[in-house]
Coordinates of C-alpha atoms (C1' of nucleotides) in Angstrom, one line a residue:
Chain A
X1 CA 0.2 0.2 -0.1
X2 CA 0.8 3.6 0.0
X3 CA 2.7 4.7 2.9
X4 CA 2.9 8.4 2.2
X5 CA 0.2 10.0 4.7
X6 CA 2.2 8.2 7.8
X7 CA 3.6 10.7 10.3
X8 CA 4.5 10.0 14.0
X9 CA 1.9 12.8 14.9
X10 CA -1.3 10.8 14.1
X11 CA -4.1 12.3 15.8
X12 CA -3.0 15.7 14.2
X13 CA -4.6 17.1 11.3
X14 CA -3.2 14.8 8.5
X15 CA -4.1 16.6 5.5
X16 CA -5.2 20.5 5.9
X17 CA -5.8 20.3 2.3
X18 CA -8.7 18.0 2.5
X19 CA -10.0 19.1 5.7
X20 CA -10.3 22.5 3.8
X21 CA -12.1 21.1 1.1
X22 CA -14.1 18.9 3.6
X23 CA -15.5 22.2 5.3
X24 CA -16.0 24.0 2.4
X25 CA -18.3 21.6 0.8
X26 CA -20.4 21.4 4.1
X27 CA -20.8 25.3 4.6
X28 CA -21.4 26.0 0.7
X29 CA -23.9 23.3 0.3
X30 CA -25.8 24.6 3.3
X31 CA -25.5 28.0 3.2
X32 CA -24.5 29.0 -0.4
X33 CA -21.3 30.1 -1.8
X34 CA -21.9 33.9 -1.4
X35 CA -23.1 33.7 2.4
X36 CA -19.6 31.8 3.5
X37 CA -16.6 33.3 3.7
X38 CA -13.1 32.0 3.4
X39 CA -12.5 32.9 7.4
X40 CA -15.4 30.9 8.0
X41 CA -14.1 28.1 6.1
X42 CA -10.9 28.2 7.8
X43 CA -12.2 28.5 10.9
X44 CA -14.5 25.3 10.4
X45 CA -11.2 23.4 9.1
X46 CA -9.0 24.4 11.9
X47 CA -6.9 26.5 9.6
X48 CA -5.5 29.6 8.6
X49 CA -7.0 31.9 6.1
X50 CA -4.1 32.0 4.3
X51 CA -4.0 28.3 3.9
X52 CA -7.0 28.7 1.5
X53 CA -5.4 31.0 -0.4
X54 CA -2.0 28.7 -0.3
X55 CA -3.9 25.6 -1.4
X56 CA -6.5 27.1 -3.9
X57 CA -5.5 30.4 -5.0
X58 CA -9.1 32.0 -5.0
X59 CA -12.1 31.2 -3.3
X60 CA -13.7 30.3 -7.0
X61 CA -10.5 27.7 -7.2
X62 CA -11.7 26.2 -4.2
X63 CA -15.3 25.7 -5.3
X64 CA -13.7 24.6 -8.8
X65 CA -11.6 21.7 -7.1
X66 CA -14.8 20.6 -5.0
X67 CA -16.7 19.9 -8.4
X68 CA -13.2 18.5 -10.0
X69 CA -12.8 16.1 -7.0
X70 CA -16.6 14.7 -7.2
X71 CA -17.6 14.9 -11.0
X72 CA -15.6 12.1 -12.6
X73 CA -16.2 9.6 -9.7
X74 CA -19.9 10.2 -9.6
X75 CA -20.4 10.4 -13.7
X76 CA -18.1 7.0 -13.6
X77 CA -20.6 5.3 -11.3
X78 CA -23.5 6.5 -13.2
X79 CA -22.4 5.2 -16.5
X80 CA -21.4 1.9 -14.9
X81 CA -25.1 1.8 -13.5
X82 CA -26.3 2.8 -16.6
X83 CA -24.5 0.2 -18.5
X84 CA -25.7 -2.6 -16.2
X85 CA -29.4 -1.2 -16.0
X86 CA -29.6 -1.2 -19.8
X87 CA -28.8 -5.1 -20.4
X88 CA -32.2 -5.8 -18.0
X89 CA -34.8 -7.7 -20.1
X90 CA -38.2 -6.8 -18.7
X91 CA -39.0 -3.4 -19.6
X92 CA -40.7 -2.0 -16.7
X93 CA -37.5 -3.1 -14.7
X94 CA -35.4 -1.9 -17.0
X95 CA -36.8 1.5 -16.8
X96 CA -36.7 1.4 -12.8
X97 CA -32.9 0.5 -12.9
X98 CA -32.3 3.6 -15.3
X99 CA -34.0 5.7 -12.9
X100 CA -32.1 4.3 -10.2
X101 CA -28.7 4.5 -12.0
X102 CA -29.2 8.2 -12.3
X103 CA -31.0 8.6 -8.8
X104 CA -28.5 6.2 -6.5
X105 CA -25.0 8.0 -7.0
X106 CA -26.4 11.1 -6.4
X107 CA -26.7 10.1 -2.7
X108 CA -24.3 7.6 -2.3
X109 CA -21.1 8.4 -4.2
X110 CA -18.3 10.2 -2.6
X111 CA -15.2 8.3 -1.8
X112 CA -15.0 8.3 1.8
X113 CA -17.3 10.3 4.1
X114 CA -20.4 9.1 4.8
X115 CA -23.4 11.4 2.8
X116 CA -20.3 12.7 0.7
X117 CA -22.3 12.3 -2.4
X118 CA -25.8 13.9 -0.9
X119 CA -23.5 16.4 0.4
X120 CA -22.3 17.2 -3.0
X121 CA -25.4 16.8 -5.1
X122 CA -26.9 19.4 -2.4
X123 CA -24.0 21.8 -3.2
X124 CA -24.6 21.4 -6.7
X125 CA -28.4 22.1 -6.2
X126 CA -27.6 25.3 -4.0
X127 CA -24.9 26.6 -6.5
X128 CA -27.6 26.3 -9.3
X129 CA -30.1 28.0 -7.6
X130 CA -27.6 31.1 -6.9
X131 CA -26.9 31.0 -10.5
X132 CA -22.8 30.5 -9.7
X133 CA -21.0 31.0 -12.6
X134 CA -18.1 28.7 -12.0
X135 CA -20.7 26.1 -11.4
X136 CA -22.7 26.9 -14.2
X137 CA -19.7 26.2 -16.5
X138 CA -18.5 22.8 -15.3
X139 CA -21.8 21.5 -15.1
X140 CA -23.0 22.1 -18.7
X141 CA -19.7 20.6 -19.7
X142 CA -19.5 17.7 -17.3
X143 CA -23.1 16.6 -17.0
X144 CA -24.8 17.3 -20.1
X145 CA -23.2 14.0 -21.6
X146 CA -24.5 11.5 -18.7
X147 CA -28.0 13.5 -18.7
X148 CA -28.2 12.8 -22.5
X149 CA -26.8 9.3 -21.9
X150 CA -29.7 9.0 -19.5
X151 CA -32.5 10.7 -21.7
X152 CA -31.4 8.3 -24.2
X153 CA -31.8 5.4 -22.2
X154 CA -35.4 6.2 -20.8
X155 CA -36.3 6.8 -24.2
X156 CA -35.3 3.9 -25.6
X157 CA -37.4 1.8 -22.9
X158 CA -40.6 4.4 -23.7
X159 CA -40.1 4.7 -27.5
X160 CA -44.0 5.9 -27.5
X161 CA -43.2 8.7 -25.3
X162 CA -41.9 11.9 -27.5
X163 CA -38.2 12.8 -26.4
X164 CA -39.4 16.6 -25.3
X165 CA -41.6 15.1 -22.7
X166 CA -38.5 12.7 -21.6
X167 CA -36.5 15.5 -21.2
X168 CA -39.0 17.7 -19.2
X169 CA -39.8 14.6 -17.0
X170 CA -35.9 14.0 -16.2
X171 CA -35.6 17.6 -15.8
X172 CA -38.3 17.0 -13.0
X173 CA -36.2 14.4 -11.3
X174 CA -33.3 16.3 -10.9
X175 CA -35.6 18.9 -9.5
X176 CA -37.0 16.8 -7.3
X177 CA -33.9 15.2 -6.3
X178 CA -32.1 18.4 -5.5
X179 CA -35.2 19.7 -3.6
X180 CA -35.1 16.5 -1.3
X181 CA -31.6 17.5 -0.5
X182 CA -32.0 20.7 0.2
X183 CA -35.2 20.7 2.4
X184 CA -35.3 17.6 3.8
X185 CA -37.0 18.7 7.2
X186 CA -40.0 19.9 5.0
X187 CA -40.8 16.4 4.7
X188 CA -40.9 15.2 8.3
X189 CA -42.6 18.5 9.1
X190 CA -45.4 18.0 6.7
X191 CA -45.9 14.3 7.5
X192 CA -46.1 15.2 10.9
X193 CA -43.2 12.9 12.0
X194 CA -44.2 9.8 10.0
X195 CA -41.5 9.9 7.5
X196 CA -37.8 11.1 7.9
X197 CA -36.8 13.5 5.0
X198 CA -33.0 12.8 5.7
X199 CA -33.4 9.1 5.1
X200 CA -31.5 8.5 2.0
X201 CA -32.5 5.0 1.5
X202 CA -36.6 6.3 2.1
X203 CA -35.9 9.4 -0.5
X204 CA -34.5 7.1 -3.1
X205 CA -37.0 4.4 -3.0
X206 CA -39.7 7.1 -2.9
X207 CA -38.0 9.1 -5.7
X208 CA -37.5 6.1 -7.7
X209 CA -41.3 4.9 -7.4
X210 CA -42.5 8.1 -8.4
X211 CA -40.3 9.2 -11.2
X212 CA -40.8 6.2 -12.8
X213 CA -44.5 6.5 -12.9
X214 CA -43.8 10.0 -14.4
X215 CA -41.9 8.9 -17.1
X216 CA -44.7 6.2 -17.6
X217 CA -47.5 8.8 -17.9
X218 CA -48.8 9.3 -21.0
X219 CA -47.6 11.4 -24.0
X220 CA -48.4 15.2 -24.0
X221 CA -49.6 15.6 -27.5
X222 CA -49.7 19.4 -27.7
X223 CA -52.6 19.4 -30.2
X224 CA -55.4 17.8 -28.2
X225 CA -57.2 19.3 -25.1
X226 CA -59.0 16.2 -24.8
X227 CA -58.8 14.0 -22.0
X228 CA -57.1 10.7 -22.3
X229 CA -57.7 7.4 -20.0
X230 CA -55.0 7.2 -17.2
X231 CA -52.6 4.2 -17.4
X232 CA -52.8 3.3 -13.8
X233 CA -53.3 -0.2 -14.2
X234 CA -50.3 -1.1 -16.5
X235 CA -48.3 -2.7 -13.8
X236 CA -46.4 -5.5 -14.7
Chain B
X1 CA -57.5 66.9 -8.2
X2 CA -55.4 64.4 -9.1
X3 CA -52.2 65.3 -10.3
X4 CA -50.5 62.4 -8.7
X5 CA -49.3 60.5 -11.7
X6 CA -48.7 63.1 -14.1
X7 CA -46.1 65.9 -13.7
X8 CA -43.9 68.3 -15.8
X9 CA -41.6 65.8 -15.7
X10 CA -43.6 62.6 -16.8
X11 CA -41.4 59.9 -17.6
X12 CA -40.2 59.7 -14.2
X13 CA -40.5 57.2 -11.6
X14 CA -44.0 57.2 -10.0
X15 CA -43.3 55.2 -7.2
X16 CA -40.0 54.7 -6.3
X17 CA -40.6 51.9 -3.4
X18 CA -42.7 49.7 -6.3
X19 CA -39.5 50.1 -8.4
X20 CA -37.2 49.2 -5.4
X21 CA -39.6 46.0 -4.6
X22 CA -39.3 45.1 -8.3
X23 CA -35.7 45.4 -8.6
X24 CA -35.0 43.6 -5.7
X25 CA -37.4 40.6 -6.4
X26 CA -35.7 40.3 -10.0
X27 CA -32.3 40.2 -8.8
X28 CA -32.7 38.2 -5.6
X29 CA -34.7 35.5 -7.8
X30 CA -31.5 35.4 -10.3
X31 CA -28.6 35.9 -8.2
X32 CA -29.4 34.6 -4.4
X33 CA -29.9 37.1 -1.4
X34 CA -26.2 37.3 -0.4
X35 CA -24.5 38.3 -3.8
X36 CA -26.9 41.1 -4.4
X37 CA -26.0 44.2 -2.5
X38 CA -28.6 47.3 -1.6
X39 CA -26.8 49.1 -4.3
X40 CA -27.0 46.6 -7.1
X41 CA -30.8 47.1 -5.9
X42 CA -30.8 50.4 -5.5
X43 CA -29.0 51.1 -9.0
X44 CA -31.3 48.7 -10.9
X45 CA -34.4 50.7 -9.7
X46 CA -33.0 54.0 -10.4
X47 CA -33.1 54.9 -6.7
X48 CA -30.6 56.1 -4.3
X49 CA -29.0 53.4 -1.6
X50 CA -30.7 55.7 1.1
X51 CA -34.1 55.0 0.0
X52 CA -33.8 51.7 0.2
X53 CA -33.1 52.2 4.0
X54 CA -35.6 54.9 4.1
X55 CA -38.7 52.5 2.8
X56 CA -37.6 49.0 4.2
X57 CA -35.1 50.0 7.2
X58 CA -33.0 46.6 6.4
X59 CA -32.1 44.3 3.6
X60 CA -34.1 41.5 5.4
X61 CA -37.1 43.9 5.9
X62 CA -36.9 44.4 2.1
X63 CA -37.2 40.6 1.6
X64 CA -39.8 40.2 4.1
X65 CA -42.2 42.9 2.4
X66 CA -41.4 41.1 -1.1
X67 CA -43.1 37.9 0.7
X68 CA -45.8 39.9 2.2
X69 CA -46.5 41.1 -0.8
X70 CA -47.3 37.9 -2.5
X71 CA -47.9 35.3 -0.4
X72 CA -51.4 36.6 0.7
X73 CA -52.7 36.9 -2.8
X74 CA -51.2 33.5 -4.3
X75 CA -52.2 31.3 -1.0
X76 CA -55.8 32.7 -2.0
X77 CA -55.6 31.9 -5.4
X78 CA -54.4 28.7 -4.2
X79 CA -57.5 27.8 -1.9
X80 CA -60.1 29.2 -4.5
X81 CA -58.9 26.7 -7.0
X82 CA -58.6 24.1 -4.4
X83 CA -62.3 24.6 -3.7
X84 CA -63.3 24.4 -6.9
X85 CA -61.1 21.3 -7.9
X86 CA -62.7 19.5 -4.6
X87 CA -66.2 19.8 -6.4
X88 CA -64.9 18.3 -9.5
X89 CA -66.6 14.6 -9.6
X90 CA -64.3 12.3 -11.8
X91 CA -61.7 11.1 -9.8
X92 CA -59.1 11.3 -12.2
X93 CA -60.2 14.9 -13.3
X94 CA -60.6 16.0 -9.8
X95 CA -56.5 14.9 -8.7
X96 CA -55.5 16.8 -12.2
X97 CA -57.4 19.9 -11.0
X98 CA -55.9 19.6 -7.6
X99 CA -52.5 19.5 -8.6
X100 CA -53.5 22.5 -11.2
X101 CA -54.6 24.2 -8.4
X102 CA -51.0 24.0 -6.6
X103 CA -49.1 24.6 -9.7
X104 CA -50.7 27.4 -11.8
X105 CA -50.8 30.0 -9.2
X106 CA -47.0 29.3 -8.7
X107 CA -46.4 30.3 -12.5
X108 CA -49.2 33.0 -13.0
X109 CA -50.2 34.8 -9.8
X110 CA -48.8 38.0 -9.2
X111 CA -51.3 41.0 -10.0
X112 CA -49.6 42.9 -12.3
X113 CA -46.3 42.4 -13.8
X114 CA -45.8 39.7 -16.6
X115 CA -44.3 36.6 -14.9
X116 CA -44.8 38.0 -11.4
X117 CA -46.0 34.8 -10.2
X118 CA -43.1 32.8 -11.6
X119 CA -40.6 35.3 -10.4
X120 CA -41.5 35.0 -7.1
X121 CA -41.9 31.1 -7.1
X122 CA -38.3 31.4 -8.3
X123 CA -37.4 33.8 -5.1
X124 CA -38.6 31.2 -2.9
X125 CA -36.6 28.4 -4.6
X126 CA -33.6 30.2 -4.4
X127 CA -34.2 31.6 -0.9
X128 CA -35.0 27.7 0.1
X129 CA -31.6 26.8 -1.5
X130 CA -29.8 29.4 0.4
X131 CA -31.4 28.3 3.5
X132 CA -32.1 32.0 4.1
X133 CA -33.5 32.5 7.6
X134 CA -36.0 35.2 7.0
X135 CA -37.5 33.0 4.2
X136 CA -37.5 30.0 6.0
X137 CA -39.9 31.6 9.0
X138 CA -42.2 32.8 6.6
X139 CA -42.7 29.6 4.0
X140 CA -43.0 27.5 7.2
X141 CA -45.8 29.5 8.7
X142 CA -47.5 30.8 5.9
X143 CA -47.1 27.7 3.3
X144 CA -47.7 24.9 5.9
X145 CA -51.2 25.6 6.0
X146 CA -51.6 25.6 2.0
X147 CA -49.5 22.6 1.8
X148 CA -51.4 20.4 4.1
X149 CA -54.3 21.5 2.6
X150 CA -53.2 20.4 -0.8
X151 CA -51.9 17.2 0.6
X152 CA -55.2 16.4 2.3
X153 CA -57.1 17.0 -0.8
X154 CA -54.7 14.7 -2.7
X155 CA -55.2 12.1 -0.3
X156 CA -58.8 12.4 0.0
X157 CA -58.6 11.2 -3.8
X158 CA -56.2 8.9 -3.6
X159 CA -57.0 6.9 -0.4
X160 CA -55.2 4.0 -0.8
X161 CA -51.9 5.6 -0.9
X162 CA -50.4 6.2 2.5
X163 CA -50.2 9.8 3.7
X164 CA -46.3 9.4 3.9
X165 CA -46.2 8.8 0.2
X166 CA -48.4 11.7 -0.4
X167 CA -45.9 14.0 1.5
X168 CA -43.1 12.6 -0.4
X169 CA -44.5 13.0 -3.6
X170 CA -45.7 16.8 -3.3
X171 CA -42.5 17.5 -2.2
X172 CA -41.3 16.1 -5.3
X173 CA -43.9 18.3 -7.0
X174 CA -42.4 21.4 -5.3
X175 CA -38.9 20.7 -6.2
X176 CA -39.7 20.2 -9.9
X177 CA -41.8 23.5 -9.9
X178 CA -38.9 25.0 -8.3
X179 CA -36.1 23.7 -10.7
X180 CA -38.0 24.3 -13.6
X181 CA -37.9 28.1 -12.8
X182 CA -34.5 28.2 -11.6
X183 CA -32.6 26.6 -14.7
X184 CA -35.2 26.5 -17.6
X185 CA -32.5 27.0 -20.0
X186 CA -31.4 23.4 -19.0
X187 CA -34.4 21.9 -20.6
X188 CA -33.9 23.7 -24.0
X189 CA -30.4 22.8 -23.9
X190 CA -31.2 19.0 -23.1
X191 CA -34.0 19.0 -25.5
X192 CA -31.7 20.5 -28.4
X193 CA -34.1 23.2 -29.1
X194 CA -37.3 21.2 -29.6
X195 CA -38.5 22.3 -25.9
X196 CA -38.5 25.9 -24.6
X197 CA -37.9 25.6 -21.0
X198 CA -39.2 29.2 -20.2
X199 CA -42.7 28.5 -21.6
X200 CA -44.6 28.5 -18.7
X201 CA -47.7 26.9 -20.3
X202 CA -45.7 24.1 -21.7
X203 CA -44.1 23.8 -18.5
X204 CA -47.6 23.6 -16.3
X205 CA -49.0 21.1 -18.6
X206 CA -45.9 19.0 -18.5
X207 CA -45.6 19.2 -14.7
X208 CA -49.2 18.3 -14.1
X209 CA -49.2 15.5 -16.3
X210 CA -46.0 14.1 -15.0
X211 CA -46.9 14.6 -11.1
X212 CA -50.6 13.3 -11.4
X213 CA -48.7 10.3 -12.6
X214 CA -46.3 10.3 -9.7
X215 CA -49.3 10.6 -7.0
X216 CA -51.1 7.6 -9.1
X217 CA -48.0 5.5 -8.7
X218 CA -48.6 2.2 -6.5
X219 CA -47.8 2.8 -2.8
X220 CA -44.7 2.0 -1.3
X221 CA -45.2 -0.7 1.2
X222 CA -42.1 -0.6 3.3
X223 CA -42.5 -4.3 3.9
X224 CA -41.5 -5.6 0.9
X225 CA -38.2 -6.0 0.1
X226 CA -38.0 -9.1 -1.9
X227 CA -37.8 -7.0 -5.0
X228 CA -34.7 -7.7 -7.5
X229 CA -31.3 -7.3 -5.8
X230 CA -30.4 -3.8 -4.6
X231 CA -28.1 -1.8 -6.8
X232 CA -27.2 0.1 -4.0
X233 CA -23.6 -0.8 -3.7
X234 CA -20.6 0.8 -2.1
X235 CA -17.8 2.1 -4.0
X236 CA -14.4 3.3 -2.7
Chain C
dA1 C1' 22.3 18.5 12.6
dT2 C1' 21.2 21.2 9.1
dG3 C1' 19.7 22.9 4.6
dT4 C1' 15.7 23.1 1.5
dG5 C1' 11.1 22.6 0.0
dA6 C1' 6.6 22.6 1.1
dT7 C1' 3.5 24.2 4.3
dT8 C1' 1.2 27.2 8.1
dT9 C1' 0.6 31.6 10.4
dG10 C1' 0.2 36.5 11.0
dT11 C1' -1.1 40.5 9.3
dA12 C1' -2.1 44.0 6.0
dC13 C1' -4.3 46.4 1.9
dT14 C1' -8.1 47.6 -0.5
dA15 C1' -12.8 47.0 -1.8
dT16 C1' -17.2 46.8 -0.6
dC17 C1' -20.7 45.6 2.5
dG18 C1' -25.1 47.3 5.3
dT19 C1' -26.7 51.0 7.5
dA20 C1' -27.3 55.6 9.7
dC21 C1' -28.1 60.2 9.2
dA22 C1' -28.2 65.4 8.3
dA23 C1' -29.2 68.1 4.2
dA24 C1' -32.1 68.8 0.2
dA25 C1' -35.5 68.7 -2.5
dG26 C1' -40.8 67.6 -3.2
dA27 C1' -45.4 67.8 -1.8
dT28 C1' -49.8 68.9 0.7
dC29 C1' -52.7 72.5 2.7
dA30 C1' -54.0 76.1 5.9
Chain D
dT1 C1' -47.2 81.9 0.6
dG2 C1' -45.1 79.6 3.8
dA3 C1' -45.5 75.7 7.7
dT4 C1' -45.1 71.0 7.6
dC5 C1' -44.6 66.4 6.4
dT6 C1' -42.8 62.7 3.2
dT7 C1' -39.3 61.5 0.3
dT8 C1' -34.7 61.5 -1.8
dT9 C1' -29.9 62.6 -1.7
dG10 C1' -25.2 62.7 -0.5
dT11 C1' -22.0 61.0 2.3
dA12 C1' -19.7 58.9 6.1
dC13 C1' -18.9 55.2 9.0
dG14 C1' -17.4 50.3 11.3
dA15 C1' -17.3 45.5 9.6
dT16 C1' -16.2 42.2 6.9
dA17 C1' -15.0 40.7 2.1
dG18 C1' -11.1 38.4 -0.8
dT19 C1' -6.7 38.1 -1.3
dA20 C1' -1.5 39.1 -1.1
dC21 C1' 3.0 38.1 1.3
dA22 C1' 6.7 38.2 4.5
dA23 C1' 7.8 35.7 8.5
dA24 C1' 7.6 31.3 10.9
dT25 C1' 7.4 26.6 11.2
dC26 C1' 7.3 22.1 9.7
dA27 C1' 9.1 17.7 7.0
dC28 C1' 12.6 15.0 5.6
dA29 C1' 17.0 13.6 2.6
dT30 C1' 21.3 14.6 3.5

DNA sequence: ATGTGATTTGTACTATCGTACAAAAGATCA
DNA sequence: TGATCTTTTGTACGATAGTACAAATCACAT
């Protein structure tokens, strides 16, 4: 194995750079980019403000590094799961597997720390809401491939639905996913304690169940305001 | 008599207070609370920074007034539409009407300005993502009644679905709704120009269609783990 | 032990933040 | 018109922002 990080002083900060990254990730994800100062981050990481400048040059650079750290692994995981999902024979099962391949890494990726994937996804949600420029650029060029692959896969298993509808519905999926991570306490509150909004496993199951049904909704033909029959009973 | 609106200087600001509110709403909704300075708002409104202090005392007070201005009308509109929806006989139609009663005011409320409702809803989305304290308090005490009424109405038209599931799905609805207003350009981009993410009417129809189907999805009985193999793995 | 490069610290600089407040300007009515 | 109240302007103050940079400290090969 690699014995680089070993040191005589074990109980100390083994890697200040990592501590700063983790603190920044947490603070940005819960308070937004602009509400958090470099000094806040340094304080939370037990570091000196100057260290942040040393390791990441600017505050934007720090955010950039957070994205660089997570995007690769998460998209890799997604494409692995997507490839596996596409091999599922049963059409209904395949659609569910595809949705799961998109949702699960958003909650559980992130190498070491517990809830690492969820924290990064929440960060993306908040940056997206704030219209953060750094994030906007990275997301468009890093996630669009993944999104297109996902949309195509869904479309293949639902060929009778126009691609436009699939795009809208996958957009809703991402919005629902984001919001679940941004305000989980609202779920607990509105359910009067019967559900726990921060239960990732529950959120995933609920999300997958709901979104699969949303994808399977009848196509929205823009010409006809005439009513259609619901397809509730189409369960295998 | 009434010589208020027109004076020798005709094309001037008739009501500076309103101009400031509108500018703040727009800027907050697109950039977040912390990224926008009082000076930015004053500049956009053609006012002096001191005027903002005069009319709203603090920056928080300005945000508060934006909420006060919109919450009443939007919730009133929602409860009117909800009452009408509950009178619909056909169960399927009723559910759709209920969802519509929730969604439509979020896009189209706001008395005068075009897109006023959508702008305020986007503002709420952004404030929620930023964890804004002022917004958090107002929302919990102003919207929870509406949300409960909505959830109850949905539950009545889908009695076989546990209330917990309804709560989750209505949470997804709000997340999808928010996200549609936050990043409409993503829809246009991913659909390669075939759809317009900023088309409010299209967004409403797509959202209603998808969410109605999501609500109608089979209940998630937490007792049945006997599905196929869980794809939730742990990567390192 | 010592020299060397990597890291951490402390501090300072400039810009901008929210807000206060006095003076100017405008409006209203006896 | 002049008195009074409302609104707008201009400016200033203390706090805090991001960042730069020299000095101090650390890790480690020699």
